[in-house]
mmCIF file of C-alpha atoms in Angstrom:
data_model
loop_
_atom_site.group_PDB
_atom_site.id
_atom_site.type_symbol
_atom_site.label_atom_id
_atom_site.label_comp_id
_atom_site.label_asym_id
_atom_site.label_seq_id
_atom_site.Cartn_x
_atom_site.Cartn_y
_atom_site.Cartn_z
ATOM 1 C CA MET A 1 -58.419 -84.814 24.860
ATOM 2 C CA HIS A 2 -58.597 -85.759 20.692
ATOM 3 C CA VAL A 3 -61.820 -85.328 19.215
ATOM 4 C CA LEU A 4 -61.852 -89.378 18.008
ATOM 5 C CA SER A 5 -60.684 -90.293 21.657
ATOM 6 C CA LYS A 6 -64.153 -88.819 22.950
ATOM 7 C CA LEU A 7 -65.899 -90.283 20.257
ATOM 8 C CA PHE A 8 -64.829 -93.978 20.943
ATOM 9 C CA VAL A 9 -65.162 -93.323 25.346
ATOM 10 C CA ALA A 10 -68.931 -92.337 24.369
ATOM 11 C CA LEU A 11 -69.442 -95.266 21.704
ATOM 12 C CA VAL A 12 -67.742 -98.002 24.924
ATOM 13 C CA ALA A 13 -70.226 -96.395 27.321
ATOM 14 C CA LEU A 14 -73.192 -96.608 25.260
ATOM 15 C CA LEU A 15 -71.886 -100.655 24.392
ATOM 16 C CA THR A 16 -71.785 -100.773 28.299
ATOM 17 C CA ALA A 17 -75.077 -99.081 28.857
ATOM 18 C CA ALA A 18 -76.741 -101.303 25.904
ATOM 19 C CA LEU A 19 -75.272 -104.499 27.277
ATOM 20 C CA VAL A 20 -76.372 -104.806 31.134
ATOM 21 C CA PRO A 21 -80.331 -104.816 30.458
ATOM 22 C CA MET A 22 -79.547 -107.864 27.440
ATOM 23 C CA VAL A 23 -77.328 -109.503 30.411
ATOM 24 C CA VAL A 24 -80.680 -108.951 32.884
ATOM 25 C CA THR A 25 -83.112 -109.286 30.233
ATOM 26 C CA TYR A 26 -81.108 -112.427 28.953
ATOM 27 C CA ALA A 27 -79.746 -114.100 31.594
ATOM 28 C CA TYR A 28 -82.109 -117.115 31.486
ATOM 29 C CA ASN A 29 -80.200 -117.689 27.815
ATOM 30 C CA GLU A 30 -77.021 -117.835 29.127
ATOM 31 C CA ASP A 31 -75.204 -119.512 26.714
ATOM 32 C CA SER A 32 -76.548 -117.416 23.698
ATOM 33 C CA TYR A 33 -76.075 -114.206 25.506
ATOM 34 C CA LYS A 34 -72.268 -115.483 26.711
ATOM 35 C CA ALA A 35 -71.893 -115.692 23.408
ATOM 36 C CA LYS A 36 -72.768 -112.649 22.776
ATOM 37 C CA TRP A 37 -71.243 -111.219 25.822
ATOM 38 C CA GLN A 38 -67.821 -112.379 24.448
ATOM 39 C CA GLU A 39 -68.118 -111.534 21.238
ATOM 40 C CA SER A 40 -69.216 -108.030 22.870
ATOM 41 C CA ARG A 41 -66.053 -108.439 24.732
ATOM 42 C CA ALA A 42 -64.424 -109.338 21.725
ATOM 43 C CA GLU A 43 -65.552 -106.169 19.926
ATOM 44 C CA ILE A 44 -64.306 -104.037 23.773
ATOM 45 C CA ALA A 45 -61.147 -105.181 23.061
ATOM 46 C CA ALA A 46 -61.248 -104.742 19.754
ATOM 47 C CA LEU A 47 -62.531 -101.253 20.205
ATOM 48 C CA GLN A 48 -60.100 -100.819 23.477
ATOM 49 C CA GLY A 49 -57.564 -101.647 21.128
ATOM 50 C CA ARG A 50 -58.192 -99.508 18.672
ATOM 51 C CA LEU A 51 -59.331 -96.787 20.909
ATOM 52 C CA ASP A 52 -55.777 -97.351 22.306
ATOM 53 C CA ALA A 53 -53.861 -97.403 19.389
ATOM 54 C CA GLN A 54 -55.674 -94.196 18.395
ATOM 55 C CA SER A 55 -54.366 -92.824 22.488
ATOM 56 C CA GLY A 56 -51.104 -93.272 21.388
ATOM 57 C CA GLU A 57 -51.576 -91.709 17.934
ATOM 58 C CA PHE A 58 -53.071 -89.215 19.693
ATOM 59 C CA ASP A 59 -50.223 -88.977 21.913
ATOM 60 C CA ALA A 60 -47.654 -89.186 19.405
ATOM 61 C CA VAL A 61 -49.490 -86.006 17.498
ATOM 62 C CA LYS A 62 -50.253 -84.578 21.129
ATOM 63 C CA THR A 63 -46.894 -84.911 21.036
ATOM 64 C CA GLY A 64 -45.687 -83.556 17.664
ATOM 65 C CA LEU A 65 -47.894 -80.718 18.510
ATOM 66 C CA SER A 66 -46.288 -80.129 21.714
ATOM 67 C CA THR A 67 -43.365 -79.996 20.084
ATOM 68 C CA ARG A 68 -44.307 -77.749 16.984
ATOM 69 C CA ALA A 69 -45.963 -75.924 19.497
ATOM 70 C CA ALA A 70 -42.544 -74.979 21.958
ATOM 71 C CA GLU A 71 -40.911 -74.764 18.275
ATOM 72 C CA LEU A 72 -43.311 -72.103 17.611
ATOM 73 C CA GLU A 73 -42.926 -70.900 20.498
ATOM 74 C CA VAL A 74 -39.176 -70.370 20.335
ATOM 75 C CA SER A 75 -39.683 -69.130 17.164
ATOM 76 C CA LEU A 76 -42.528 -66.783 18.525
ATOM 77 C CA ARG A 77 -39.966 -65.388 21.425
ATOM 78 C CA ALA A 78 -37.533 -65.311 18.413
ATOM 79 C CA SER A 79 -39.853 -63.165 16.383
ATOM 80 C CA ARG A 80 -40.286 -61.415 19.048
ATOM 81 C CA SER A 81 -36.801 -60.500 19.980
ATOM 82 C CA ASP A 82 -36.079 -60.210 15.871
ATOM 83 C CA ALA A 83 -39.435 -57.653 16.219
ATOM 84 C CA ALA A 84 -37.458 -55.707 19.332
ATOM 85 C CA ASP A 85 -34.331 -55.608 17.182
ATOM 86 C CA SER A 86 -36.119 -54.506 13.912
ATOM 87 C CA SER A 87 -37.708 -51.923 16.181
ATOM 88 C CA ALA A 88 -34.714 -50.805 18.290
ATOM 89 C CA THR A 89 -32.926 -51.256 14.537
ATOM 90 C CA VAL A 90 -36.028 -48.759 13.173
ATOM 91 C CA GLU A 91 -35.477 -46.479 15.654
ATOM 92 C CA ARG A 92 -31.742 -46.622 14.967
ATOM 93 C CA LEU A 93 -32.519 -45.961 12.012
ATOM 94 C CA ARG A 94 -34.677 -42.929 12.273
ATOM 95 C CA ASP A 95 -31.828 -41.355 14.086
ATOM 96 C CA ASP A 96 -29.569 -42.405 11.953
ATOM 97 C CA LEU A 97 -31.989 -40.554 9.304
ATOM 98 C CA SER A 98 -32.399 -37.484 11.705
ATOM 99 C CA GLN A 99 -28.664 -37.046 11.616
ATOM 100 C CA ALA A 100 -28.330 -37.619 8.006
ATOM 101 C CA ASN A 101 -30.956 -35.070 7.171
ATOM 102 C CA GLY A 102 -29.079 -32.756 9.712
ATOM 103 C CA LEU A 103 -26.218 -34.175 8.222
ATOM 104 C CA LYS A 104 -27.434 -33.297 4.848
ATOM 105 C CA SER A 105 -28.686 -29.872 5.997
ATOM 106 C CA GLN A 106 -25.232 -28.853 7.061
ATOM 107 C CA ILE A 107 -23.445 -30.589 4.253
ATOM 108 C CA ALA A 108 -25.466 -28.105 2.063
ATOM 109 C CA ASN A 109 -24.802 -24.988 4.155
ATOM 110 C CA ASP A 110 -20.793 -26.384 3.878
ATOM 111 C CA LEU A 111 -21.450 -26.656 0.011
ATOM 112 C CA SER A 112 -22.751 -23.175 -0.253
ATOM 113 C CA THR A 113 -20.162 -22.199 2.046
ATOM 114 C CA LEU A 114 -17.682 -23.544 0.090
ATOM 115 C CA ALA A 115 -19.174 -22.510 -3.536
ATOM 116 C CA SER A 116 -18.898 -18.950 -2.108
ATOM 117 C CA ALA A 117 -15.200 -20.115 -0.821
ATOM 118 C CA VAL A 118 -14.903 -21.224 -4.669
ATOM 119 C CA SER A 119 -16.557 -18.032 -5.982
ATOM 120 C CA ALA A 120 -14.071 -16.102 -3.935
ATOM 121 C CA ASN A 121 -10.795 -18.126 -4.747
ATOM 122 C CA GLN A 122 -11.803 -17.963 -8.577
ATOM 123 C CA ASP A 123 -11.934 -13.847 -8.178
ATOM 124 C CA LEU A 124 -8.930 -13.764 -6.320
ATOM 125 C CA THR A 125 -7.514 -16.194 -9.122
ATOM 126 C CA GLU A 126 -8.189 -13.973 -11.261
ATOM 127 C CA SER A 127 -7.148 -10.951 -9.544
ATOM 128 C CA LEU A 128 -3.688 -12.979 -8.788
ATOM 129 C CA ILE A 129 -3.427 -13.434 -12.240
ATOM 130 C CA ASP A 130 -4.440 -10.054 -13.631
ATOM 131 C CA GLU A 131 -1.922 -8.371 -11.116
ATOM 132 C CA LEU A 132 0.678 -10.955 -12.244
ATOM 133 C CA ALA A 133 0.239 -10.134 -15.459
ATOM 134 C CA SER A 134 0.908 -6.805 -14.400
ATOM 135 C CA ILE A 135 4.221 -7.831 -12.263
ATOM 136 C CA ARG A 136 5.486 -9.300 -15.537
ATOM 137 C CA GLN A 137 4.927 -6.159 -17.690
ATOM 138 C CA GLU A 138 6.635 -4.572 -14.993
ATOM 139 C CA ALA A 139 9.683 -7.452 -14.728
ATOM 140 C CA LEU A 140 9.847 -6.797 -18.329
ATOM 141 C CA ALA A 141 10.184 -2.867 -18.797
ATOM 142 C CA ALA A 142 12.683 -3.222 -15.035
ATOM 143 C CA GLU A 143 14.683 -5.841 -17.151
ATOM 144 C CA ARG A 144 14.462 -3.076 -20.525
ATOM 145 C CA ARG A 145 15.420 -0.468 -17.862
ATOM 146 C CA ARG A 146 18.028 -2.716 -16.830
ATOM 147 C CA VAL A 147 20.239 -3.521 -20.643
ATOM 148 C CA GLU A 148 19.136 0.265 -21.203
ATOM 149 C CA LEU A 149 20.928 1.216 -17.894
ATOM 150 C CA ASP A 150 23.507 -1.136 -18.662
ATOM 151 C CA GLU A 151 24.036 -0.419 -21.969
ATOM 152 C CA THR A 152 24.127 3.201 -20.522
ATOM 153 C CA TYR A 153 26.715 2.029 -17.459
ATOM 154 C CA ARG A 154 28.786 1.094 -20.187
ATOM 155 C CA ASP A 155 28.305 4.134 -22.170
ATOM 156 C CA THR A 156 28.976 6.107 -19.295
ATOM 157 C CA ALA A 157 31.881 3.851 -18.071
ATOM 158 C CA ALA A 158 33.537 4.112 -22.115
ATOM 159 C CA GLN A 159 33.041 7.883 -22.046
ATOM 160 C CA LEU A 160 34.588 7.894 -18.326
ATOM 161 C CA GLU A 161 37.199 6.494 -19.664
ATOM 162 C CA VAL A 162 37.394 8.651 -22.358
ATOM 163 C CA ALA A 163 37.540 11.198 -20.145
ATOM 164 C CA VAL A 164 39.980 9.966 -18.070
ATOM 165 C CA ALA A 165 42.292 9.762 -20.853
ATOM 166 C CA ALA A 166 41.550 12.785 -21.726
ATOM 167 C CA ARG A 167 42.005 14.579 -18.550
ATOM 168 C CA ARG A 168 45.645 11.932 -17.950
ATOM 169 C CA ALA A 169 46.333 13.710 -22.278
ATOM 170 C CA LEU A 170 45.115 17.185 -21.008
ATOM 171 C CA GLN A 171 47.198 17.152 -17.565
ATOM 172 C CA GLU A 172 50.270 16.528 -20.070
ATOM 173 C CA GLU A 173 49.055 18.853 -22.050
ATOM 174 C CA LEU A 174 49.054 21.117 -19.376
ATOM 175 C CA GLN A 175 52.104 20.525 -18.347
ATOM 176 C CA ARG A 176 53.810 20.574 -21.728
ATOM 177 C CA MET A 177 51.779 24.401 -21.655
ATOM 178 C CA LYS A 178 53.668 25.210 -18.947
ATOM 179 C CA GLY A 179 56.733 24.141 -20.092
ATOM 180 C CA ASP A 180 56.147 26.172 -23.370
ATOM 181 C CA GLN A 181 55.046 29.328 -20.892
ATOM 182 C CA ALA A 182 58.385 29.064 -18.744
ATOM 183 C CA SER A 183 60.540 28.798 -22.793
ATOM 184 C CA SER A 184 57.981 31.488 -23.374
ATOM 185 C CA MET A 185 58.567 33.329 -20.413
ATOM 186 C CA ASP A 186 62.372 32.488 -20.924
ATOM 187 C CA ILE A 187 62.123 34.044 -24.580
ATOM 188 C CA ILE A 188 60.282 37.343 -24.082
ATOM 189 C CA GLY A 189 63.159 37.759 -21.118
ATOM 190 C CA ARG A 190 65.709 36.983 -23.772
ATOM 191 C CA TYR A 191 63.850 39.109 -26.084
ATOM 192 C CA ILE A 192 63.960 42.198 -23.159
ATOM 193 C CA ALA A 193 67.350 41.055 -22.434
ATOM 194 C CA ARG A 194 68.370 41.909 -26.065
ATOM 195 C CA PHE A 195 65.714 44.476 -27.314
ATOM 196 C CA GLY A 196 65.360 46.665 -24.088
ATOM 197 C CA GLU A 197 62.137 47.099 -22.175
ATOM 198 C CA LEU A 198 58.581 48.041 -23.783
ATOM 199 C CA ASP A 199 58.633 52.003 -23.535
ATOM 200 C CA ALA A 200 55.749 54.081 -22.744
ATOM 201 C CA VAL A 201 53.409 53.989 -25.575
ATOM 202 C CA ALA A 202 53.308 50.194 -24.967
ATOM 203 C CA SER A 203 52.294 50.536 -21.653
ATOM 204 C CA ALA A 204 49.381 52.343 -22.782
ATOM 205 C CA GLY A 205 48.137 50.051 -25.149
ATOM 206 C CA VAL A 206 49.856 51.002 -27.980
ATOM 207 C CA LEU A 207 52.830 48.736 -29.201
ATOM 208 C CA ASP A 208 54.744 49.462 -32.826
ATOM 209 C CA SER A 209 51.396 50.113 -34.239
ATOM 210 C CA GLY A 210 49.847 46.816 -32.687
ATOM 211 C CA ILE A 211 47.574 46.743 -29.781
ATOM 212 C CA GLU A 212 48.390 45.308 -26.336
ATOM 213 C CA PRO A 213 46.846 41.744 -26.076
ATOM 214 C CA ASP A 214 44.253 41.658 -22.855
ATOM 215 C CA ARG A 215 44.529 37.840 -22.569
ATOM 216 C CA ASN A 216 47.740 34.918 -22.421
ATOM 217 C CA LEU A 217 47.016 32.495 -25.878
ATOM 218 C CA ASP A 218 49.429 29.573 -27.374
ATOM 219 C CA ALA A 219 49.309 29.016 -31.101
ATOM 220 C CA THR A 220 51.508 27.331 -33.878
ATOM 221 C CA ILE A 221 52.460 28.357 -37.151
ATOM 222 C CA VAL A 222 49.944 26.373 -40.044
ATOM 223 C CA GLN A 223 51.109 28.681 -43.110
ATOM 224 C CA VAL A 224 53.809 30.595 -43.851
ATOM 225 C CA ARG A 225 53.419 32.702 -47.446
ATOM 226 C CA ARG A 226 56.684 35.170 -48.114
ATOM 227 C CA GLY A 227 56.989 37.291 -51.561
ATOM 228 C CA GLY A 228 56.723 41.106 -51.923
ATOM 229 C CA GLU A 229 57.863 43.702 -49.528
ATOM 230 C CA ARG A 230 56.236 42.076 -46.427
ATOM 231 C CA ASN A 231 56.132 38.089 -45.131
ATOM 232 C CA TYR A 232 52.884 36.703 -43.629
ATOM 233 C CA ALA A 233 52.117 33.663 -41.302
ATOM 234 C CA GLU A 234 48.850 32.036 -40.604
ATOM 235 C CA ILE A 235 48.160 30.602 -36.860
ATOM 236 C CA ASN A 236 45.185 28.198 -35.553
ATOM 237 C CA ALA A 237 43.633 30.960 -33.093
ATOM 238 C CA GLY A 238 40.713 33.305 -34.429
ATOM 239 C CA SER A 239 38.382 34.941 -32.910
ATOM 240 C CA ARG A 240 36.880 31.879 -31.081
ATOM 241 C CA ASP A 241 40.023 32.021 -28.861
ATOM 242 C CA GLY A 242 39.498 36.020 -28.315
ATOM 243 C CA MET A 243 42.055 36.439 -31.281
ATOM 244 C CA LYS A 244 42.029 41.027 -32.281
ATOM 245 C CA VAL A 245 43.844 42.785 -34.939
ATOM 246 C CA GLY A 246 46.452 44.535 -33.950
ATOM 247 C CA TRP A 247 47.902 42.155 -31.362
ATOM 248 C CA ILE A 248 51.433 41.589 -31.102
ATOM 249 C CA ALA A 249 52.937 37.574 -30.966
ATOM 250 C CA THR A 250 56.089 36.160 -30.307
ATOM 251 C CA ILE A 251 57.138 33.468 -32.203
ATOM 252 C CA GLY A 252 59.919 31.196 -30.509
ATOM 253 C CA ARG A 253 61.537 27.655 -31.920
ATOM 254 C CA GLY A 254 63.280 25.362 -29.008
ATOM 255 C CA GLY A 255 63.376 27.919 -26.770
ATOM 256 C CA GLU A 256 64.782 30.509 -28.889
ATOM 257 C CA TYR A 257 62.872 33.982 -29.618
ATOM 258 C CA VAL A 258 62.899 33.737 -33.646
ATOM 259 C CA ALA A 259 60.603 36.843 -34.737
ATOM 260 C CA ARG A 260 57.630 38.896 -34.303
ATOM 261 C CA LEU A 261 53.667 38.757 -35.609
ATOM 262 C CA ARG A 262 51.541 41.703 -35.676
ATOM 263 C CA ILE A 263 47.884 40.290 -36.540
ATOM 264 C CA THR A 264 45.985 41.684 -39.481
ATOM 265 C CA ALA A 265 43.320 39.817 -39.812
ATOM 266 C CA VAL A 266 41.383 37.220 -37.781
ATOM 267 C CA ASP A 267 38.678 34.819 -39.070
ATOM 268 C CA ILE A 268 36.883 32.103 -36.767
ATOM 269 C CA ASN A 269 39.521 29.892 -36.154
ATOM 270 C CA ARG A 270 42.333 31.140 -37.756
ATOM 271 C CA ALA A 271 44.651 34.712 -37.540
ATOM 272 C CA THR A 272 47.018 36.529 -39.952
ATOM 273 C CA GLY A 273 49.469 38.258 -39.063
ATOM 274 C CA VAL A 274 53.015 40.235 -40.146
ATOM 275 C CA LEU A 275 55.693 38.333 -39.634
ATOM 276 C CA GLU A 276 58.464 41.600 -38.153
ATOM 277 C CA MET A 277 62.143 41.897 -36.729
ATOM 278 C CA GLU A 278 62.712 38.246 -38.584
ATOM 279 C CA SER A 279 66.468 37.420 -39.312
ATOM 280 C CA GLU A 280 67.273 34.555 -41.559
ATOM 281 C CA THR A 281 71.261 34.876 -40.804
ATOM 282 C CA ALA A 282 70.632 35.406 -36.520
ATOM 283 C CA ARG A 283 67.594 33.386 -36.055
ATOM 284 C CA GLY A 284 66.349 31.538 -38.919
ATOM 285 C CA LEU A 285 63.307 32.255 -40.704
ATOM 286 C CA VAL A 286 59.488 31.786 -39.198
ATOM 287 C CA SER A 287 58.467 27.955 -40.916
ATOM 288 C CA VAL A 288 55.725 25.979 -40.262
ATOM 289 C CA GLY A 289 54.645 24.454 -36.908
ATOM 290 C CA ASP A 290 56.475 26.713 -34.157
ATOM 291 C CA ARG A 291 55.025 28.071 -31.352
ATOM 292 C CA VAL A 292 53.822 32.009 -31.364
ATOM 293 C CA LEU A 293 52.925 33.457 -27.713
ATOM 294 C CA ILE A 294 50.778 36.239 -26.958
ATOM 295 C CA ARG A 295 51.581 38.030 -23.682
ATOM 296 C CA THR A 296 49.658 40.572 -22.054
ATOM 297 C CA ASN A 297 52.300 43.105 -19.840
ATOM 298 C CA ASN A 298 50.552 42.293 -16.443
#
């Protein structure tokens, strides 16, 4: 109950208690007291009205307070729920913080590992760069060697072509020399048929003041000198070919015997000899380009 309501109730009770003795005391003065009593009743009614009004206000205030209290209760429950949620959130945040700290440590470890890996990768990259530079140098050297080998191959191929051509020429020369040899043997045969076999002195190594050759050689007359008692001819074979002073050579032309040559002087690549058995009327004189055949008796 509100304090004002209690105060009014107490006041009404006091007034009632005061009026009863007055009624008894002033019974005889009924009119006077009746009027007073009516006034008192009017005052009481007024007070009751005021009390009722105060009670209404009190009820309204009470209702408002009850509503406010209910609202506050709801707000309190909501606050408690929010507080519980906040506590749960705080706990969750603490767990998240703990997990974050753990994750932070893990990240720090991962970063350390990553830094080590990056350092290792950097070292590996530098090593690979150095190795790549070395490989490039080797590749350049290999390319240079390839170019050199290509040039050597081309030179060798050219030399091979030259060698093949030279071999072909040598084969042709060999065939020609075989033909010349056959022609020379024919000339020698004709010489023997015409002048007879060599005597016993020739078999001992001496032939008409000459020396029997110890090898077979072919040469060509390159110069003829005539004058005086003897005529001389120069051939394109010398000491490098094994030519020696005193050898006797046969001179032929087109498969025919022309004369013979007794070597009297030998140079490195030239030899000079005296022309013998030369007949201008029968076989013609020796001239430049005639073949010179040197053969052993074996």
